[in-house]
Coordinates of C-alpha atoms in Angstrom, one line a residue:
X1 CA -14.3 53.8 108.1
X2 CA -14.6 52.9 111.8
X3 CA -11.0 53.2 113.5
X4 CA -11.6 50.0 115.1
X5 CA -12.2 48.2 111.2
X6 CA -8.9 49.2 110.4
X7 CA -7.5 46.7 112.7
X8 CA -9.2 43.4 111.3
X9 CA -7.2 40.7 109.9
X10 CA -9.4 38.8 107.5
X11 CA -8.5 35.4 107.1
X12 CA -10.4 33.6 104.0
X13 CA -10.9 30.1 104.3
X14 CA -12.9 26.7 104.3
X15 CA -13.9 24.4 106.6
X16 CA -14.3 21.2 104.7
X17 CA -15.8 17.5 106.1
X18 CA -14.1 14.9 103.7
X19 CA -17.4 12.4 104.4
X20 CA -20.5 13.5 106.3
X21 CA -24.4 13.6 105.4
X22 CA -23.0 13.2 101.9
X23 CA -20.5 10.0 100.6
X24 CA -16.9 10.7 100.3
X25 CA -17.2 11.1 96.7
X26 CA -20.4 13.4 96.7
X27 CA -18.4 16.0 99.2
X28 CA -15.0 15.9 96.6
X29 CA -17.1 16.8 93.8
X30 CA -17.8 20.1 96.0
X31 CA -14.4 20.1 96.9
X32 CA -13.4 19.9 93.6
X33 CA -15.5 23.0 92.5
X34 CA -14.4 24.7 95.4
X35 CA -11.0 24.8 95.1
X36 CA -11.4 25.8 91.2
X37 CA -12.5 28.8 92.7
X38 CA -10.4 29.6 95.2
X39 CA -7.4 29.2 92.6
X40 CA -8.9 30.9 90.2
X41 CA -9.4 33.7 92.3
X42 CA -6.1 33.7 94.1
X43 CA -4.5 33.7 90.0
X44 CA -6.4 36.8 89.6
X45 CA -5.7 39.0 92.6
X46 CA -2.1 38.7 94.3
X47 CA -3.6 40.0 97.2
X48 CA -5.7 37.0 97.9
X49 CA -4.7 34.7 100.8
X50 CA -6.3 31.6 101.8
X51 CA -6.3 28.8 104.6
X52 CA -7.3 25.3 104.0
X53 CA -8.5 24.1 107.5
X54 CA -5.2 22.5 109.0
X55 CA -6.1 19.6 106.7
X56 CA -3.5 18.3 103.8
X57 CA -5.9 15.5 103.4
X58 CA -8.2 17.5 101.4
X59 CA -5.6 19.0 98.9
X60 CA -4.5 15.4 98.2
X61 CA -8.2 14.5 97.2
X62 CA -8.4 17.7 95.0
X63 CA -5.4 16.9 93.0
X64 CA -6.2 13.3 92.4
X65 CA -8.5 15.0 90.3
X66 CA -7.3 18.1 89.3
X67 CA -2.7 16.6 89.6
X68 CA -2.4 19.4 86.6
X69 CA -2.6 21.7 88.9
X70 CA -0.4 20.5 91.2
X71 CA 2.4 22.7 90.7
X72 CA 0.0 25.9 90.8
X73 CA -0.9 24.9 94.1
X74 CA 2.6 24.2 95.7
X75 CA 3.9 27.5 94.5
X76 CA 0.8 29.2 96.1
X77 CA 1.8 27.2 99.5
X78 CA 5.9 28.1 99.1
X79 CA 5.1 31.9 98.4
X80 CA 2.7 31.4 102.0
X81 CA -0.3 32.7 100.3
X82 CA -2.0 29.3 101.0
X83 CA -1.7 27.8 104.1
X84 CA -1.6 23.4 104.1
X85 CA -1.7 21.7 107.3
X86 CA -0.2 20.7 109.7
X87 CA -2.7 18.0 110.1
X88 CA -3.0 14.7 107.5
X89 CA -6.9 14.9 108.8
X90 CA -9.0 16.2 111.8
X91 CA -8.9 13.6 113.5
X92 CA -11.7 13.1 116.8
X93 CA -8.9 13.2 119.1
X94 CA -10.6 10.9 122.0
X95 CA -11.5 8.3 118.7
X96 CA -7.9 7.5 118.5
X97 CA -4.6 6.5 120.6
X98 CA -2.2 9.2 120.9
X99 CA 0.4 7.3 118.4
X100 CA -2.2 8.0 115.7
X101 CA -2.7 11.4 116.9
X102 CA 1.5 11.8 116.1
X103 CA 1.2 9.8 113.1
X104 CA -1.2 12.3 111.7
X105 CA 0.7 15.3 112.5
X106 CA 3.8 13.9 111.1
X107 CA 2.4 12.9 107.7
X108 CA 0.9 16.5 107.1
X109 CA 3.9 17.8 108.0
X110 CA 5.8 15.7 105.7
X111 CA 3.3 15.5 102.9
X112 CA 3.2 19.6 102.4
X113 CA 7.0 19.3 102.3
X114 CA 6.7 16.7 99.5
X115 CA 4.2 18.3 97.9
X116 CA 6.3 21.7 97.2
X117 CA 9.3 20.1 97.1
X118 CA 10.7 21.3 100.4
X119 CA 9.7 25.0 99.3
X120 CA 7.1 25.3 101.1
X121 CA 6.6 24.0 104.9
X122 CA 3.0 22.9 106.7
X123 CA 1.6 25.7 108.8
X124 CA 2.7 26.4 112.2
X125 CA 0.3 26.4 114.1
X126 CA -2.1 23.1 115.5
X127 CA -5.1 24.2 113.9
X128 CA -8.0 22.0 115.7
X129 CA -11.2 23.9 114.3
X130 CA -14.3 21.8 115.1
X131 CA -13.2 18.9 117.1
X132 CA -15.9 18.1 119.6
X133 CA -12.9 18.6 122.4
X134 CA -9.6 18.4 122.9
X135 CA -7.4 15.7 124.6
X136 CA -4.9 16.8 127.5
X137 CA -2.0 15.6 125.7
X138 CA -2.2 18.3 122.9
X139 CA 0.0 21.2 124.0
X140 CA 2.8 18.4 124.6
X141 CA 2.2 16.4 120.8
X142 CA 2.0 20.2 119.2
X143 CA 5.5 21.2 121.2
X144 CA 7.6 18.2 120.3
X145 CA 6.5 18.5 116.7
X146 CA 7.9 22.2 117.3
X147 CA 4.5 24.6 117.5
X148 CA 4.6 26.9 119.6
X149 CA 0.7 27.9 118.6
X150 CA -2.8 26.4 119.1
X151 CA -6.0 27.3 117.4
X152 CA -8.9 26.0 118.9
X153 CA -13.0 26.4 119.1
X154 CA -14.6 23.9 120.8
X155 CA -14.3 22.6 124.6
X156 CA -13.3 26.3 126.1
X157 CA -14.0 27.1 129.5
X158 CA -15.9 29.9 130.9
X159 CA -13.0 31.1 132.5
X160 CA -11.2 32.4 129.6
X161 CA -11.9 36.1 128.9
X162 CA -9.9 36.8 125.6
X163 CA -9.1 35.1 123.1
X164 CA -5.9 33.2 123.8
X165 CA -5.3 31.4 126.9
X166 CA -2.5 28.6 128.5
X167 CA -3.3 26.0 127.8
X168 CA -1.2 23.2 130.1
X169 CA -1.2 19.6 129.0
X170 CA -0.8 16.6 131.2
X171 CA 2.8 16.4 131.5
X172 CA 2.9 20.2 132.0
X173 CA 3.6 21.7 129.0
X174 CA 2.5 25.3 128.0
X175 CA 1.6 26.4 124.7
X176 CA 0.2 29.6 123.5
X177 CA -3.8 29.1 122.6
X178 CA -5.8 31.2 119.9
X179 CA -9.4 31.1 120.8
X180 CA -11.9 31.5 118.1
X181 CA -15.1 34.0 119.6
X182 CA -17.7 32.8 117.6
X183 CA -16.4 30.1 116.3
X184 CA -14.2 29.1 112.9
X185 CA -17.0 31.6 111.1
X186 CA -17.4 34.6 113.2
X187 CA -16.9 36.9 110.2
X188 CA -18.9 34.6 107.8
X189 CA -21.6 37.4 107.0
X190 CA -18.8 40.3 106.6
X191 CA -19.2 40.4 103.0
X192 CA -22.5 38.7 102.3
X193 CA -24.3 42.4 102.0
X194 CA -24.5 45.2 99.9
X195 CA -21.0 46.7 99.3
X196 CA -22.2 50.1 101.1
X197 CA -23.4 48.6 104.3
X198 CA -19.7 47.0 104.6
X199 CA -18.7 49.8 106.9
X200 CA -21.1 49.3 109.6
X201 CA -21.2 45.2 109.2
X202 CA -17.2 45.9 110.2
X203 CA -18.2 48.0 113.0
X204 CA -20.5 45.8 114.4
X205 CA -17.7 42.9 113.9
X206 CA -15.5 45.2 115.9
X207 CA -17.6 45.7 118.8
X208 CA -18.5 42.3 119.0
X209 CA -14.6 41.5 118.8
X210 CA -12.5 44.1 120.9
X211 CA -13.8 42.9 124.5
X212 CA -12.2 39.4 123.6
X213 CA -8.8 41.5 122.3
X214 CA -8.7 44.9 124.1
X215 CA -5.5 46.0 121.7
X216 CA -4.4 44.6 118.8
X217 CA -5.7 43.0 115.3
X218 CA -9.0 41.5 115.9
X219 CA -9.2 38.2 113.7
X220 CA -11.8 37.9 111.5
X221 CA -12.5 34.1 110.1
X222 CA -14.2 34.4 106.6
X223 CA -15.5 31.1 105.7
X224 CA -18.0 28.7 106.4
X225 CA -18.3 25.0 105.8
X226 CA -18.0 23.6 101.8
X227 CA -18.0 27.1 100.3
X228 CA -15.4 29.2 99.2
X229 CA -15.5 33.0 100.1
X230 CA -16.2 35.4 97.9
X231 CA -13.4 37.1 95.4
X232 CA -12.6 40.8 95.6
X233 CA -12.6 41.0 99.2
X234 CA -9.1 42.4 98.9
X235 CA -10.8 45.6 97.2
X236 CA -12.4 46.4 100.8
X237 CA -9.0 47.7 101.8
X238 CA -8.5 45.1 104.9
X239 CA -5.6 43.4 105.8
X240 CA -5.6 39.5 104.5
X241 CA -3.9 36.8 105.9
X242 CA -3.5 33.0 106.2
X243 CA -4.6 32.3 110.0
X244 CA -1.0 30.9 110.7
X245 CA 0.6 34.4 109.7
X246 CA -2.2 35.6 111.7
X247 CA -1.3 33.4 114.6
X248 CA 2.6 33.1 114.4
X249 CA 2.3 37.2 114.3
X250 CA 1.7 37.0 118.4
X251 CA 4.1 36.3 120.7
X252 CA 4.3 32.3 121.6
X253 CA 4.8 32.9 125.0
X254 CA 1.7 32.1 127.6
X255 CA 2.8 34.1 130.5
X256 CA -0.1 36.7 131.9
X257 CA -3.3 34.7 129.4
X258 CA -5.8 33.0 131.5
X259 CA -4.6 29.4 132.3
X260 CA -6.3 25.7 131.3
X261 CA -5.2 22.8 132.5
X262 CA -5.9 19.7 130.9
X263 CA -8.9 18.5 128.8
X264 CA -11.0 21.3 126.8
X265 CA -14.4 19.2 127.5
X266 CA -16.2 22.6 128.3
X267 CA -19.9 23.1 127.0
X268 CA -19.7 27.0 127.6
X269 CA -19.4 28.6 124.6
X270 CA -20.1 25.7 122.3
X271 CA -21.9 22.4 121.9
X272 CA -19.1 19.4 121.9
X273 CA -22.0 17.0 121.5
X274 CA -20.9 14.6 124.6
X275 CA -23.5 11.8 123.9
X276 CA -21.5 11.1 120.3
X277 CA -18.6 9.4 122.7
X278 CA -20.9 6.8 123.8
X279 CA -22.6 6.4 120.6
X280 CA -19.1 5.8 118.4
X281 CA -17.7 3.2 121.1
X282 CA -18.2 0.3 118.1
X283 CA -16.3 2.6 116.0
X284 CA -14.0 3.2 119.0
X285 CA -13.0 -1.0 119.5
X286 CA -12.7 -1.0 115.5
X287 CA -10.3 2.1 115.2
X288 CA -8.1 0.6 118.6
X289 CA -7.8 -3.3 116.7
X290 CA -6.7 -1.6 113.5
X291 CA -3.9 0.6 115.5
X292 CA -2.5 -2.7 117.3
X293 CA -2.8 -4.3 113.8
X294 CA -0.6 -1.7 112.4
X295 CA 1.8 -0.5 115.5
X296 CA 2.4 -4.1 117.6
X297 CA 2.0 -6.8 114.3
X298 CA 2.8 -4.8 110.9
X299 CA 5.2 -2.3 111.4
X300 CA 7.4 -4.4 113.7
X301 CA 7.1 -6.9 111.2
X302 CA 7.9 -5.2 108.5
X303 CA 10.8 -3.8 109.7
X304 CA 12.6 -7.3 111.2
X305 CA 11.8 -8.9 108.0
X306 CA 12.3 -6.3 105.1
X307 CA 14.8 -4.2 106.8
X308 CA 14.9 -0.6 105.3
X309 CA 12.3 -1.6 102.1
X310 CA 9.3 -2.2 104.9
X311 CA 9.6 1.9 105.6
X312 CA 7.8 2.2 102.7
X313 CA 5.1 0.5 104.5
X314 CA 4.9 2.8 107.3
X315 CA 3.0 5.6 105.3
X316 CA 0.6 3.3 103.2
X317 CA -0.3 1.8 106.7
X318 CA -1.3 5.5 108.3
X319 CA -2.8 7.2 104.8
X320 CA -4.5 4.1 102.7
X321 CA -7.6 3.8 102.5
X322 CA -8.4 7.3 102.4
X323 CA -7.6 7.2 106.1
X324 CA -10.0 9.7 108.2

């Protein structure tokens, strides 16, 4: 085997749209399916690791219909083999106001701590896979929640040579950045071949790799969008990981990595489809009335008249219905 293969983390996993060019329900029977097999799989081979896109959102809408396997699943989450989170959804960050943008990292947060019963905690790292940007207050909403990583695709500059950078949000804080070469599927096609041209397919992903990360494990993203990756990967004799042990594996500090300040609105290295933002400004005025609704009228509300019972409120107000 190629030196260079030996030092590839591959890091199974799924990038899943709840609702797309398919209804909501049409995309869960997939996800449904999917997961089946992902569990399945991981069941059968203890080696098996696997990332669910930063999104709880989508384990919640798998165990509506599948809640006998709840417990499988939080033990797989608890033991780390699964990673769940941090996010509630992936949410279009310049859609929304930056209290919603908290909102949704506190309730995945919180939701993969209920669902494991405290066993198991959300990922840590602010997994942002295939927004169409990134806002500037980011690196400041990920530290306070206490990240000290970033994962992101979309919106890079030119500028950055590797792949992690500084990124500097608007009130100046610094967070380590994991760039993703290629994108959230750069090792899609590693085992979609014949089992004896694996060798040179993990060369090639090497070479293509090691200028972005002159030293160290080169990370490999095995997945694609609503599909699971294949089982017996593990038998290929790589190293497997969730992408926040990945991640959380490098030091968190920025110092030396090519700096960004601000917004990642960069067309470089990949589309972030610019004309959507003035196409989505009805959508825009709707989300912004429903946000006042809930964080000037309802919640305050709630709280002067029903005291500690309205708290209950707070959650149903952020996650129903089927919010993102």
């Amino acid at each position: 085997m190629n030196p260079d293969a030996r030092d590839i983390v591959v890091v199974p996993h799924t990038h899943w749209d709840r609702e797309w060019y398919l209804p909501f329900q049409r995309f869960r029977l997939g996800l449904v399916r999917m997961l089946d097999e992902v569990l399945e799989t991981m069941a059968a081979d203890p080696g098996y690791r696997f990332t669910m896109d930063g999104q709880l959102a989508a384990l919640e809408d798998y165990l509506e219909i599948r809640p006998e396997r709840r417990g499988e699943l939080a033990g797989l989450i608890a033991e780390g083999r699964l990673a769940a989170g941090p996010w509630l959804i992936l949410a279009d960050e310049f859609l929304c106001s930056g209290e919603t943008l908290v909102r949704n990292l506190e309730y995945g947060v919180r939701g993969v701590a209920a669902l494991t019963g405290g066993a198991g905690a959300a990922m840590r790292v602010g997994y942002l896979p295939d927004q169409f940007g990134h806002c500037a207050q980011m690196p400041q909403i990920l530290a306070l929640a206490g990240l000290e990583h970033a994962c992101v695709w979309r919106g890079v500059p030119a500028g950055v040579d590797r792949d992690a950078f500084a990124w500097t949000g608007a009130d100046g804080t610094v967070i380590r950045t994991q760039y993703l070469p290629g994108g959230y599927g750069n090792a899609v096609a590693l085992f979609g071949g014949p089992a004896e041209g694996l060798p040179d397919r993990l060369a090639a992903f090497a070479a293509a790799m090691r200028p972005w990360r002159p030293e160290g494990p080169m990370l490999a993203m095995y997945g694609a969008d609503h599909s699971a990756p294949a089982a017996g990967i593990t038998a290929a004799g790589l190293r497997l990981a969730t992408l926040g042990e990945y991640v959380t594996a490098q030091p968190p500090s920025a110092e030396g990595l090519p700096v960004v300040r601000g917004e990642l609105r960069s067309h470089a290295r990949a589309n972030i489809l610019p004309g959507v933002l003035s196409a989505r400004v009805p959508a825009k005025a709707a989300m912004a009335r429903a946000e006042r609704v809930v964080t000037r009228y309802a919640e305050p509300l709630a709280t002067l008249w029903l005291g500690g019972s309205g708290a209950a409120l707070r959650p149903r107000c952020w996650t129903w219905p089927g919010a993102g």
